[in-house]
PDB file of C-alpha atoms in Angstrom:
ATOM      1  CA  UNK A   1       2.085 -11.171  23.767  1.00 44.00           C
ATOM      2  CA  UNK A   2      -1.088  -9.845  21.640  1.00 43.00           C
ATOM      3  CA  UNK A   3      -3.027 -10.868  18.783  1.00 45.00           C
ATOM      4  CA  UNK A   4      -1.801 -12.771  15.608  1.00 51.00           C
ATOM      5  CA  UNK A   5       0.917 -10.402  13.926  1.00 76.00           C
ATOM      6  CA  UNK A   6       0.405  -7.870  16.766  1.00 86.00           C
ATOM      7  CA  UNK A   7       2.282  -7.692  19.996  1.00 87.00           C
ATOM      8  CA  UNK A   8       2.161  -5.731  23.200  1.00 90.00           C
ATOM      9  CA  UNK A   9       5.695  -3.893  24.587  1.00 90.00           C
ATOM     10  CA  UNK A  10       6.593  -6.960  26.163  1.00 90.00           C
ATOM     11  CA  UNK A  11       6.118  -8.624  23.028  1.00 87.00           C
ATOM     12  CA  UNK A  12       8.496  -6.206  21.222  1.00 87.00           C
ATOM     13  CA  UNK A  13      11.048  -6.678  23.292  1.00 88.00           C
ATOM     14  CA  UNK A  14      10.661 -10.477  22.902  1.00 87.00           C
ATOM     15  CA  UNK A  15      10.855  -9.862  19.043  1.00 82.00           C
ATOM     16  CA  UNK A  16      14.092  -7.675  19.568  1.00 82.00           C
ATOM     17  CA  UNK A  17      15.791 -10.071  21.479  1.00 83.00           C
ATOM     18  CA  UNK A  18      15.161 -12.931  19.105  1.00 79.00           C
ATOM     19  CA  UNK A  19      16.455 -10.595  16.329  1.00 73.00           C
ATOM     20  CA  UNK A  20      19.620 -10.365  18.426  1.00 74.00           C
ATOM     21  CA  UNK A  21      19.086  -6.892  18.914  1.00 79.00           C
ATOM     22  CA  UNK A  22      20.499  -4.988  22.207  1.00 82.00           C
ATOM     23  CA  UNK A  23      18.611  -2.267  23.563  1.00 83.00           C
ATOM     24  CA  UNK A  24      17.742  -0.348  26.765  1.00 88.00           C
ATOM     25  CA  UNK A  25      14.368  -0.595  28.016  1.00 88.00           C
ATOM     26  CA  UNK A  26      13.585   3.174  27.490  1.00 90.00           C
ATOM     27  CA  UNK A  27      14.970   2.962  23.804  1.00 87.00           C
ATOM     28  CA  UNK A  28      12.559  -0.037  23.070  1.00 87.00           C
ATOM     29  CA  UNK A  29       9.575   1.943  24.926  1.00 89.00           C
ATOM     30  CA  UNK A  30      10.152   4.945  23.054  1.00 88.00           C
ATOM     31  CA  UNK A  31      10.426   2.897  19.498  1.00 86.00           C
ATOM     32  CA  UNK A  32       7.034   1.128  20.763  1.00 88.00           C
ATOM     33  CA  UNK A  33       5.238   4.575  21.248  1.00 88.00           C
ATOM     34  CA  UNK A  34       6.294   5.798  17.944  1.00 87.00           C
ATOM     35  CA  UNK A  35       5.123   2.837  16.023  1.00 85.00           C
ATOM     36  CA  UNK A  36       1.864   2.862  17.986  1.00 84.00           C
ATOM     37  CA  UNK A  37       0.485   5.562  16.211  1.00 80.00           C
ATOM     38  CA  UNK A  38      -3.274   4.853  17.010  1.00 78.00           C
ATOM     39  CA  UNK A  39      -2.466   4.442  20.660  1.00 83.00           C
ATOM     40  CA  UNK A  40      -4.237   0.821  20.793  1.00 84.00           C
ATOM     41  CA  UNK A  41      -1.385  -0.560  23.038  1.00 87.00           C
ATOM     42  CA  UNK A  42      -0.159  -3.192  20.269  1.00 88.00           C
ATOM     43  CA  UNK A  43       1.848  -2.684  16.989  1.00 87.00           C
ATOM     44  CA  UNK A  44       2.470  -4.891  14.097  1.00 84.00           C
ATOM     45  CA  UNK A  45       5.554  -7.316  14.002  1.00 82.00           C
ATOM     46  CA  UNK A  46       5.615  -6.460  10.294  1.00 79.00           C
ATOM     47  CA  UNK A  47       6.314  -2.834  11.317  1.00 81.00           C
ATOM     48  CA  UNK A  48       8.977  -3.456  13.659  1.00 81.00           C
ATOM     49  CA  UNK A  49      10.766  -5.905  11.245  1.00 76.00           C
ATOM     50  CA  UNK A  50      10.760  -2.852   8.859  1.00 77.00           C
ATOM     51  CA  UNK A  51      12.213  -0.591  11.397  1.00 76.00           C
ATOM     52  CA  UNK A  52      14.959  -3.115  11.966  1.00 72.00           C
ATOM     53  CA  UNK A  53      15.348  -3.536   8.032  1.00 71.00           C
ATOM     54  CA  UNK A  54      14.986  -7.177   8.802  1.00 67.00           C
ATOM     55  CA  UNK A  55      13.005  -9.028   5.661  1.00 65.00           C
ATOM     56  CA  UNK A  56       9.727 -10.424   7.041  1.00 67.00           C
ATOM     57  CA  UNK A  57       9.006 -14.132   6.602  1.00 68.00           C
ATOM     58  CA  UNK A  58       6.545 -13.225   3.876  1.00 74.00           C
ATOM     59  CA  UNK A  59       9.602 -11.104   2.055  1.00 77.00           C
ATOM     60  CA  UNK A  60      12.069 -14.062   2.414  1.00 76.00           C
ATOM     61  CA  UNK A  61       9.617 -16.523   1.155  1.00 84.00           C
ATOM     62  CA  UNK A  62       8.780 -14.398  -1.993  1.00 88.00           C
ATOM     63  CA  UNK A  63      12.575 -13.911  -2.724  1.00 87.00           C
ATOM     64  CA  UNK A  64      13.112 -17.779  -2.352  1.00 87.00           C
ATOM     65  CA  UNK A  65      10.347 -18.388  -4.925  1.00 90.00           C
ATOM     66  CA  UNK A  66      11.644 -15.476  -6.810  1.00 90.00           C
ATOM     67  CA  UNK A  67      15.235 -17.162  -7.046  1.00 89.00           C
ATOM     68  CA  UNK A  68      13.820 -20.881  -7.750  1.00 89.00           C
ATOM     69  CA  UNK A  69      11.774 -19.499 -10.521  1.00 90.00           C
ATOM     70  CA  UNK A  70      14.354 -17.828 -12.561  1.00 90.00           C
ATOM     71  CA  UNK A  71      16.958 -20.397 -12.655  1.00 90.00           C
ATOM     72  CA  UNK A  72      19.439 -19.159  -9.961  1.00 92.00           C
ATOM     73  CA  UNK A  73      19.195 -22.158  -8.235  1.00 90.00           C
ATOM     74  CA  UNK A  74      20.270 -24.295 -11.396  1.00 91.00           C
ATOM     75  CA  UNK A  75      23.263 -22.251 -11.412  1.00 91.00           C
ATOM     76  CA  UNK A  76      24.261 -24.109  -8.117  1.00 90.00           C
ATOM     77  CA  UNK A  77      23.092 -27.418  -9.432  1.00 89.00           C
ATOM     78  CA  UNK A  78      25.103 -27.796 -12.592  1.00 90.00           C
ATOM     79  CA  UNK A  79      28.124 -26.850 -10.936  1.00 90.00           C
ATOM     80  CA  UNK A  80      27.553 -30.278  -8.157  1.00 88.00           C
ATOM     81  CA  UNK A  81      28.849 -33.544  -9.536  1.00 87.00           C
ATOM     82  CA  UNK A  82      26.555 -35.732 -11.734  1.00 86.00           C
ATOM     83  CA  UNK A  83      24.417 -38.291 -10.011  1.00 84.00           C
ATOM     84  CA  UNK A  84      21.034 -38.007  -7.930  1.00 85.00           C
ATOM     85  CA  UNK A  85      20.868 -36.244  -4.805  1.00 85.00           C
ATOM     86  CA  UNK A  86      20.530 -39.617  -2.782  1.00 83.00           C
ATOM     87  CA  UNK A  87      24.105 -40.736  -4.024  1.00 84.00           C
ATOM     88  CA  UNK A  88      26.233 -37.512  -3.568  1.00 83.00           C
ATOM     89  CA  UNK A  89      26.742 -38.305   0.066  1.00 83.00           C
ATOM     90  CA  UNK A  90      28.138 -41.754  -0.860  1.00 83.00           C
ATOM     91  CA  UNK A  91      30.981 -40.870  -2.926  1.00 80.00           C
ATOM     92  CA  UNK A  92      31.418 -36.785  -2.662  1.00 83.00           C
ATOM     93  CA  UNK A  93      31.143 -33.903  -0.126  1.00 81.00           C
ATOM     94  CA  UNK A  94      33.565 -35.471   2.301  1.00 82.00           C
ATOM     95  CA  UNK A  95      35.564 -32.370   2.862  1.00 88.00           C
ATOM     96  CA  UNK A  96      34.552 -28.962   2.968  1.00 88.00           C
ATOM     97  CA  UNK A  97      37.290 -28.103   0.795  1.00 88.00           C
ATOM     98  CA  UNK A  98      36.088 -30.755  -1.933  1.00 88.00           C
ATOM     99  CA  UNK A  99      32.735 -28.748  -2.149  1.00 89.00           C
ATOM    100  CA  UNK A 100      34.334 -25.525  -2.072  1.00 89.00           C
ATOM    101  CA  UNK A 101      36.310 -26.398  -5.220  1.00 89.00           C
ATOM    102  CA  UNK A 102      33.338 -27.556  -6.909  1.00 88.00           C
ATOM    103  CA  UNK A 103      31.419 -24.302  -6.200  1.00 90.00           C
ATOM    104  CA  UNK A 104      34.447 -22.308  -7.290  1.00 91.00           C
ATOM    105  CA  UNK A 105      33.368 -19.370  -9.491  1.00 92.00           C
ATOM    106  CA  UNK A 106      29.732 -19.539  -8.172  1.00 91.00           C
ATOM    107  CA  UNK A 107      29.581 -16.165  -6.567  1.00 93.00           C
ATOM    108  CA  UNK A 108      30.475 -14.213  -9.713  1.00 92.00           C
ATOM    109  CA  UNK A 109      28.062 -16.350 -11.828  1.00 92.00           C
ATOM    110  CA  UNK A 110      25.383 -15.526  -9.228  1.00 93.00           C
ATOM    111  CA  UNK A 111      26.261 -12.077  -9.098  1.00 93.00           C
ATOM    112  CA  UNK A 112      26.114 -11.667 -13.036  1.00 93.00           C
ATOM    113  CA  UNK A 113      22.950 -13.527 -13.178  1.00 92.00           C
ATOM    114  CA  UNK A 114      21.037 -11.782 -10.142  1.00 93.00           C
ATOM    115  CA  UNK A 115      22.256  -8.363 -11.696  1.00 92.00           C
ATOM    116  CA  UNK A 116      20.440  -9.253 -15.037  1.00 91.00           C
ATOM    117  CA  UNK A 117      17.219 -10.342 -13.051  1.00 91.00           C
ATOM    118  CA  UNK A 118      17.174  -7.020 -11.236  1.00 90.00           C
ATOM    119  CA  UNK A 119      17.908  -5.139 -14.362  1.00 89.00           C
ATOM    120  CA  UNK A 120      15.023  -7.079 -15.948  1.00 88.00           C
ATOM    121  CA  UNK A 121      12.882  -6.042 -12.986  1.00 88.00           C
ATOM    122  CA  UNK A 122      13.677  -2.426 -13.356  1.00 88.00           C
ATOM    123  CA  UNK A 123      12.853  -2.533 -17.093  1.00 86.00           C
ATOM    124  CA  UNK A 124       9.407  -4.079 -16.084  1.00 86.00           C
ATOM    125  CA  UNK A 125       8.856  -1.382 -13.432  1.00 85.00           C
ATOM    126  CA  UNK A 126       9.655   1.226 -16.286  1.00 84.00           C
ATOM    127  CA  UNK A 127       7.240  -0.428 -18.445  1.00 83.00           C
ATOM    128  CA  UNK A 128       4.674  -0.492 -16.208  1.00 82.00           C
ATOM    129  CA  UNK A 129       5.194   3.177 -15.257  1.00 81.00           C
ATOM    130  CA  UNK A 130       4.936   4.074 -19.157  1.00 77.00           C
ATOM    131  CA  UNK A 131       1.731   2.146 -19.357  1.00 77.00           C
ATOM    132  CA  UNK A 132       0.292   3.786 -16.185  1.00 76.00           C
ATOM    133  CA  UNK A 133       1.252   7.476 -17.505  1.00 72.00           C
ATOM    134  CA  UNK A 134      -0.728   6.222 -20.746  1.00 70.00           C
ATOM    135  CA  UNK A 135      -3.662   5.082 -18.887  1.00 70.00           C
ATOM    136  CA  UNK A 136      -3.622   8.300 -16.921  1.00 69.00           C
ATOM    137  CA  UNK A 137      -3.693  10.534 -19.855  1.00 67.00           C
ATOM    138  CA  UNK A 138      -6.089   8.441 -21.463  1.00 65.00           C
ATOM    139  CA  UNK A 139      -8.505   9.589 -18.649  1.00 61.00           C
ATOM    140  CA  UNK A 140      -8.224  12.923 -19.762  1.00 63.00           C
ATOM    141  CA  UNK A 141      -7.824  12.676 -23.473  1.00 60.00           C
ATOM    142  CA  UNK A 142     -11.170  10.621 -23.859  1.00 54.00           C
ATOM    143  CA  UNK A 143     -12.229  12.005 -27.450  1.00 55.00           C
ATOM    144  CA  UNK A 144     -10.610  12.082 -30.983  1.00 55.00           C
ATOM    145  CA  UNK A 145     -10.657  15.956 -30.725  1.00 59.00           C
ATOM    146  CA  UNK A 146      -7.607  16.460 -28.604  1.00 63.00           C
ATOM    147  CA  UNK A 147      -6.016  19.546 -28.950  1.00 66.00           C
ATOM    148  CA  UNK A 148      -2.242  19.321 -29.612  1.00 71.00           C
ATOM    149  CA  UNK A 149      -0.102  22.175 -28.435  1.00 75.00           C
ATOM    150  CA  UNK A 150       2.349  24.077 -30.517  1.00 81.00           C
ATOM    151  CA  UNK A 151       5.220  26.173 -29.691  1.00 83.00           C
ATOM    152  CA  UNK A 152       4.430  29.953 -29.881  1.00 82.00           C
ATOM    153  CA  UNK A 153       7.046  32.660 -30.726  1.00 86.00           C
ATOM    154  CA  UNK A 154       9.280  34.891 -28.522  1.00 88.00           C
ATOM    155  CA  UNK A 155       6.197  37.462 -28.416  1.00 88.00           C
ATOM    156  CA  UNK A 156       4.157  35.191 -26.891  1.00 86.00           C
ATOM    157  CA  UNK A 157       6.126  33.942 -24.236  1.00 86.00           C
ATOM    158  CA  UNK A 158       7.026  37.566 -23.171  1.00 88.00           C
ATOM    159  CA  UNK A 159       3.509  37.964 -22.601  1.00 87.00           C
ATOM    160  CA  UNK A 160       3.408  35.587 -19.829  1.00 87.00           C
ATOM    161  CA  UNK A 161       0.743  33.683 -18.733  1.00 86.00           C
ATOM    162  CA  UNK A 162      -1.228  36.363 -17.163  1.00 86.00           C
ATOM    163  CA  UNK A 163      -0.974  38.115 -20.537  1.00 87.00           C
ATOM    164  CA  UNK A 164      -3.231  35.130 -22.183  1.00 85.00           C
ATOM    165  CA  UNK A 165      -5.828  34.141 -19.402  1.00 85.00           C
ATOM    166  CA  UNK A 166      -5.507  37.490 -16.958  1.00 85.00           C
ATOM    167  CA  UNK A 167      -4.410  37.656 -13.292  1.00 83.00           C
ATOM    168  CA  UNK A 168      -5.069  34.576 -11.046  1.00 80.00           C
ATOM    169  CA  UNK A 169      -8.293  34.139  -8.759  1.00 77.00           C
ATOM    170  CA  UNK A 170      -6.964  35.799  -5.268  1.00 82.00           C
ATOM    171  CA  UNK A 171      -9.379  33.587  -3.494  1.00 88.00           C
ATOM    172  CA  UNK A 172      -8.627  30.343  -4.938  1.00 87.00           C
ATOM    173  CA  UNK A 173     -10.801  28.058  -2.546  1.00 88.00           C
ATOM    174  CA  UNK A 174     -13.681  30.134  -3.360  1.00 90.00           C
ATOM    175  CA  UNK A 175     -13.229  30.247  -6.988  1.00 88.00           C
ATOM    176  CA  UNK A 176     -13.134  26.288  -7.419  1.00 90.00           C
ATOM    177  CA  UNK A 177     -16.084  26.050  -5.577  1.00 90.00           C
ATOM    178  CA  UNK A 178     -17.872  28.530  -7.696  1.00 89.00           C
ATOM    179  CA  UNK A 179     -16.466  26.640 -10.485  1.00 88.00           C
ATOM    180  CA  UNK A 180     -17.963  23.352  -9.160  1.00 90.00           C
ATOM    181  CA  UNK A 181     -21.243  24.264  -7.491  1.00 89.00           C
ATOM    182  CA  UNK A 182     -22.198  27.105  -9.658  1.00 83.00           C
ATOM    183  CA  UNK A 183     -24.330  24.983 -11.874  1.00 77.00           C
ATOM    184  CA  UNK A 184     -26.215  21.511 -11.488  1.00 79.00           C
ATOM    185  CA  UNK A 185     -25.569  20.400 -15.280  1.00 85.00           C
ATOM    186  CA  UNK A 186     -25.566  16.532 -15.217  1.00 89.00           C
ATOM    187  CA  UNK A 187     -22.681  14.660 -17.242  1.00 89.00           C
ATOM    188  CA  UNK A 188     -21.465  11.278 -17.628  1.00 88.00           C
ATOM    189  CA  UNK A 189     -17.752  10.858 -16.831  1.00 83.00           C
ATOM    190  CA  UNK A 190     -15.987   9.195 -19.641  1.00 78.00           C
ATOM    191  CA  UNK A 191     -13.273   7.418 -17.529  1.00 73.00           C
ATOM    192  CA  UNK A 192     -15.927   5.677 -15.358  1.00 75.00           C
ATOM    193  CA  UNK A 193     -19.466   5.859 -16.916  1.00 81.00           C
ATOM    194  CA  UNK A 194     -20.882   7.417 -13.669  1.00 85.00           C
ATOM    195  CA  UNK A 195     -23.722  10.166 -14.125  1.00 89.00           C
ATOM    196  CA  UNK A 196     -23.205  12.825 -11.940  1.00 90.00           C
ATOM    197  CA  UNK A 197     -22.565  16.716 -11.657  1.00 91.00           C
ATOM    198  CA  UNK A 198     -19.789  19.046 -10.304  1.00 90.00           C
ATOM    199  CA  UNK A 199     -21.506  19.914  -7.420  1.00 90.00           C
ATOM    200  CA  UNK A 200     -22.104  16.456  -6.189  1.00 89.00           C
ATOM    201  CA  UNK A 201     -18.348  15.617  -7.145  1.00 89.00           C
ATOM    202  CA  UNK A 202     -17.133  18.440  -5.135  1.00 90.00           C
ATOM    203  CA  UNK A 203     -19.213  17.388  -2.130  1.00 89.00           C
ATOM    204  CA  UNK A 204     -17.790  13.710  -2.575  1.00 86.00           C
ATOM    205  CA  UNK A 205     -14.322  15.090  -2.276  1.00 84.00           C
ATOM    206  CA  UNK A 206     -14.460  18.094  -0.112  1.00 85.00           C
ATOM    207  CA  UNK A 207     -17.493  17.759   2.028  1.00 84.00           C
ATOM    208  CA  UNK A 208     -18.751  13.988   2.046  1.00 85.00           C
ATOM    209  CA  UNK A 209     -21.064  13.129   4.595  1.00 82.00           C
ATOM    210  CA  UNK A 210     -20.234   9.777   6.383  1.00 76.00           C
ATOM    211  CA  UNK A 211     -22.284   7.218   4.862  1.00 73.00           C
ATOM    212  CA  UNK A 212     -24.165   9.129   2.385  1.00 81.00           C
ATOM    213  CA  UNK A 213     -24.462   7.388  -1.138  1.00 82.00           C
ATOM    214  CA  UNK A 214     -23.153   9.193  -3.980  1.00 82.00           C
ATOM    215  CA  UNK A 215     -23.220   8.590  -7.831  1.00 81.00           C
ATOM    216  CA  UNK A 216     -21.706   5.119  -8.704  1.00 79.00           C
ATOM    217  CA  UNK A 217     -22.651   3.542  -5.395  1.00 75.00           C
ATOM    218  CA  UNK A 218     -19.878   5.501  -3.773  1.00 77.00           C
ATOM    219  CA  UNK A 219     -20.133   6.089   0.065  1.00 75.00           C
ATOM    220  CA  UNK A 220     -19.388   9.504   1.502  1.00 80.00           C
ATOM    221  CA  UNK A 221     -16.172   9.629   3.801  1.00 82.00           C
ATOM    222  CA  UNK A 222     -15.098  12.874   5.280  1.00 83.00           C
ATOM    223  CA  UNK A 223     -11.617  14.146   4.762  1.00 83.00           C
ATOM    224  CA  UNK A 224     -10.552  14.107   8.593  1.00 84.00           C
ATOM    225  CA  UNK A 225     -11.685  10.312   8.930  1.00 84.00           C
ATOM    226  CA  UNK A 226      -9.124   9.618   5.917  1.00 83.00           C
ATOM    227  CA  UNK A 227      -6.560  11.530   7.542  1.00 85.00           C
ATOM    228  CA  UNK A 228      -6.952   9.414  10.773  1.00 86.00           C
ATOM    229  CA  UNK A 229      -6.920   6.256   8.929  1.00 84.00           C
ATOM    230  CA  UNK A 230      -3.544   7.218   6.873  1.00 83.00           C
ATOM    231  CA  UNK A 231      -2.077   7.982  10.326  1.00 80.00           C
ATOM    232  CA  UNK A 232      -1.440  11.845   9.609  1.00 83.00           C
ATOM    233  CA  UNK A 233       0.334  13.378  12.702  1.00 82.00           C
ATOM    234  CA  UNK A 234      -2.291  15.237  14.589  1.00 83.00           C
ATOM    235  CA  UNK A 235      -5.280  12.971  13.405  1.00 84.00           C
ATOM    236  CA  UNK A 236      -5.851  10.122  15.920  1.00 85.00           C
ATOM    237  CA  UNK A 237      -9.269   8.423  16.646  1.00 86.00           C
ATOM    238  CA  UNK A 238     -11.087  10.077  19.562  1.00 86.00           C
ATOM    239  CA  UNK A 239     -11.723   6.841  20.980  1.00 88.00           C
ATOM    240  CA  UNK A 240     -12.379   2.966  20.856  1.00 89.00           C
ATOM    241  CA  UNK A 241     -15.380   3.702  18.977  1.00 89.00           C
ATOM    242  CA  UNK A 242     -14.082   5.602  16.306  1.00 88.00           C
ATOM    243  CA  UNK A 243     -10.939   3.173  16.061  1.00 90.00           C
ATOM    244  CA  UNK A 244     -13.465   0.516  15.241  1.00 91.00           C
ATOM    245  CA  UNK A 245     -15.043   2.576  12.714  1.00 88.00           C
ATOM    246  CA  UNK A 246     -11.792   3.126  11.071  1.00 89.00           C
ATOM    247  CA  UNK A 247     -10.727  -0.683  11.144  1.00 90.00           C
ATOM    248  CA  UNK A 248     -14.408  -1.631   9.760  1.00 90.00           C
ATOM    249  CA  UNK A 249     -13.887   0.835   6.872  1.00 86.00           C
ATOM    250  CA  UNK A 250     -10.374  -0.616   5.766  1.00 87.00           C
ATOM    251  CA  UNK A 251     -12.041  -4.186   6.010  1.00 89.00           C
ATOM    252  CA  UNK A 252     -14.867  -2.930   3.733  1.00 85.00           C
ATOM    253  CA  UNK A 253     -12.903  -0.967   1.165  1.00 81.00           C
ATOM    254  CA  UNK A 254      -9.748  -2.503   0.973  1.00 81.00           C
ATOM    255  CA  UNK A 255      -9.732  -6.054   2.819  1.00 83.00           C
ATOM    256  CA  UNK A 256     -12.632  -7.002   0.860  1.00 81.00           C
ATOM    257  CA  UNK A 257     -10.841  -7.034  -2.417  1.00 80.00           C
ATOM    258  CA  UNK A 258      -7.415  -8.554  -1.214  1.00 81.00           C
ATOM    259  CA  UNK A 259      -8.465 -11.822   0.795  1.00 82.00           C
ATOM    260  CA  UNK A 260     -10.781 -14.541  -0.736  1.00 83.00           C
ATOM    261  CA  UNK A 261     -13.197 -15.240   2.280  1.00 87.00           C
ATOM    262  CA  UNK A 262     -16.349 -15.745   0.431  1.00 86.00           C
ATOM    263  CA  UNK A 263     -18.342 -14.678   4.014  1.00 89.00           C
ATOM    264  CA  UNK A 264     -16.720 -11.359   4.196  1.00 89.00           C
ATOM    265  CA  UNK A 265     -18.116  -9.533   1.198  1.00 87.00           C
ATOM    266  CA  UNK A 266     -21.216 -10.300   2.206  1.00 89.00           C
ATOM    267  CA  UNK A 267     -20.854  -9.171   5.914  1.00 90.00           C
ATOM    268  CA  UNK A 268     -19.482  -6.141   4.354  1.00 87.00           C
ATOM    269  CA  UNK A 269     -22.252  -5.254   2.296  1.00 84.00           C
ATOM    270  CA  UNK A 270     -24.894  -6.158   4.887  1.00 87.00           C
ATOM    271  CA  UNK A 271     -27.030  -3.132   5.350  1.00 84.00           C
ATOM    272  CA  UNK A 272     -26.144  -1.420   8.625  1.00 84.00           C
ATOM    273  CA  UNK A 273     -22.802  -3.390   9.131  1.00 88.00           C
ATOM    274  CA  UNK A 274     -20.916  -3.093  12.122  1.00 91.00           C
ATOM    275  CA  UNK A 275     -17.330  -4.126  13.248  1.00 92.00           C
ATOM    276  CA  UNK A 276     -18.736  -6.607  15.304  1.00 93.00           C
ATOM    277  CA  UNK A 277     -21.504  -7.957  12.892  1.00 93.00           C
ATOM    278  CA  UNK A 278     -18.388  -8.543  10.573  1.00 92.00           C
ATOM    279  CA  UNK A 279     -16.468 -10.070  13.163  1.00 92.00           C
ATOM    280  CA  UNK A 280     -19.286 -12.538  14.007  1.00 93.00           C
ATOM    281  CA  UNK A 281     -20.002 -13.635  10.378  1.00 91.00           C
ATOM    282  CA  UNK A 282     -16.171 -14.331   9.979  1.00 90.00           C
ATOM    283  CA  UNK A 283     -15.921 -16.246  13.119  1.00 90.00           C
ATOM    284  CA  UNK A 284     -13.259 -15.808  15.770  1.00 89.00           C
ATOM    285  CA  UNK A 285      -9.979 -16.544  13.881  1.00 87.00           C
ATOM    286  CA  UNK A 286     -10.792 -14.716  10.569  1.00 89.00           C
ATOM    287  CA  UNK A 287     -12.261 -11.876  12.791  1.00 90.00           C
ATOM    288  CA  UNK A 288      -8.923 -11.187  14.886  1.00 91.00           C
ATOM    289  CA  UNK A 289      -6.856 -11.808  11.808  1.00 90.00           C
ATOM    290  CA  UNK A 290      -9.025  -9.021   9.791  1.00 90.00           C
ATOM    291  CA  UNK A 291      -8.695  -6.424  12.537  1.00 91.00           C
ATOM    292  CA  UNK A 292      -4.767  -7.244  12.768  1.00 89.00           C
ATOM    293  CA  UNK A 293      -4.611  -6.617   8.788  1.00 88.00           C
ATOM    294  CA  UNK A 294      -6.607  -3.575   9.282  1.00 88.00           C
ATOM    295  CA  UNK A 295      -4.465  -2.044  12.296  1.00 87.00           C
ATOM    296  CA  UNK A 296      -1.232  -2.721  10.224  1.00 85.00           C
ATOM    297  CA  UNK A 297      -2.676  -0.892   7.222  1.00 82.00           C
ATOM    298  CA  UNK A 298      -3.311   1.989   9.436  1.00 82.00           C
ATOM    299  CA  UNK A 299       0.126   1.817  10.822  1.00 72.00           C
ATOM    300  CA  UNK A 300       1.737   2.112   7.516  1.00 58.00           C
TER     301      UNK A 300
END
């Protein structure tokens, strides 16, 4: 057992039994340790389902809705005899062979229909990527004076890159820091409208101080902390207190934008907010769900 959506080792064994998975206790324990990256003694049921390659209930429901809304079920419905659903049992379907005869050819029709649906999804995804690429390009090409490149001749090619810009800086990190931190001239970012400086942006990314407020209302988050949240190998919370800090960060920066809980935003934005204060504001049931969702995100 465990919190909603999370299970202990015994709970994982129960999940596997219900899924019809036969495994030795040692195999299950090894799998549990591999999934429990933050060593909290619980793992997400969703993670277990993904490891087994079994669709979750949410995924199954999503596919049912997709098929129902795309006319897939209509194909089957059109192959059934005329009349209301309530009258079918009175005059049809007494033998399995009779039903099979009515549905003859349904497999080929469904295959053709679903193949087209998947092709449409693929096209939609490709169009979205094109749009994303265009938007990304727009982030950098923000003025009308964008430079358009031209092909050079063979002499230009033979000069090589160093012939045009010189040899590369041997101390790359130091060069990057010098470039960003050498001057304190302010500028306004075209893509965000945030007024900042190169030095501040360098600190925001490379040496952010936890909790410090940076231009645009951004809060500093050290890189090591983000690596722990991401579950990168070799980075783990030092204790339960730091794990709670990680959960709070996920709730404040991600969960607050994905769930429609009116009380969550106020609790997250309150001065001096802690995981405990957010949990109190949410109440027991939602507090448990919020922590479970944060843990599940960090285990991805």
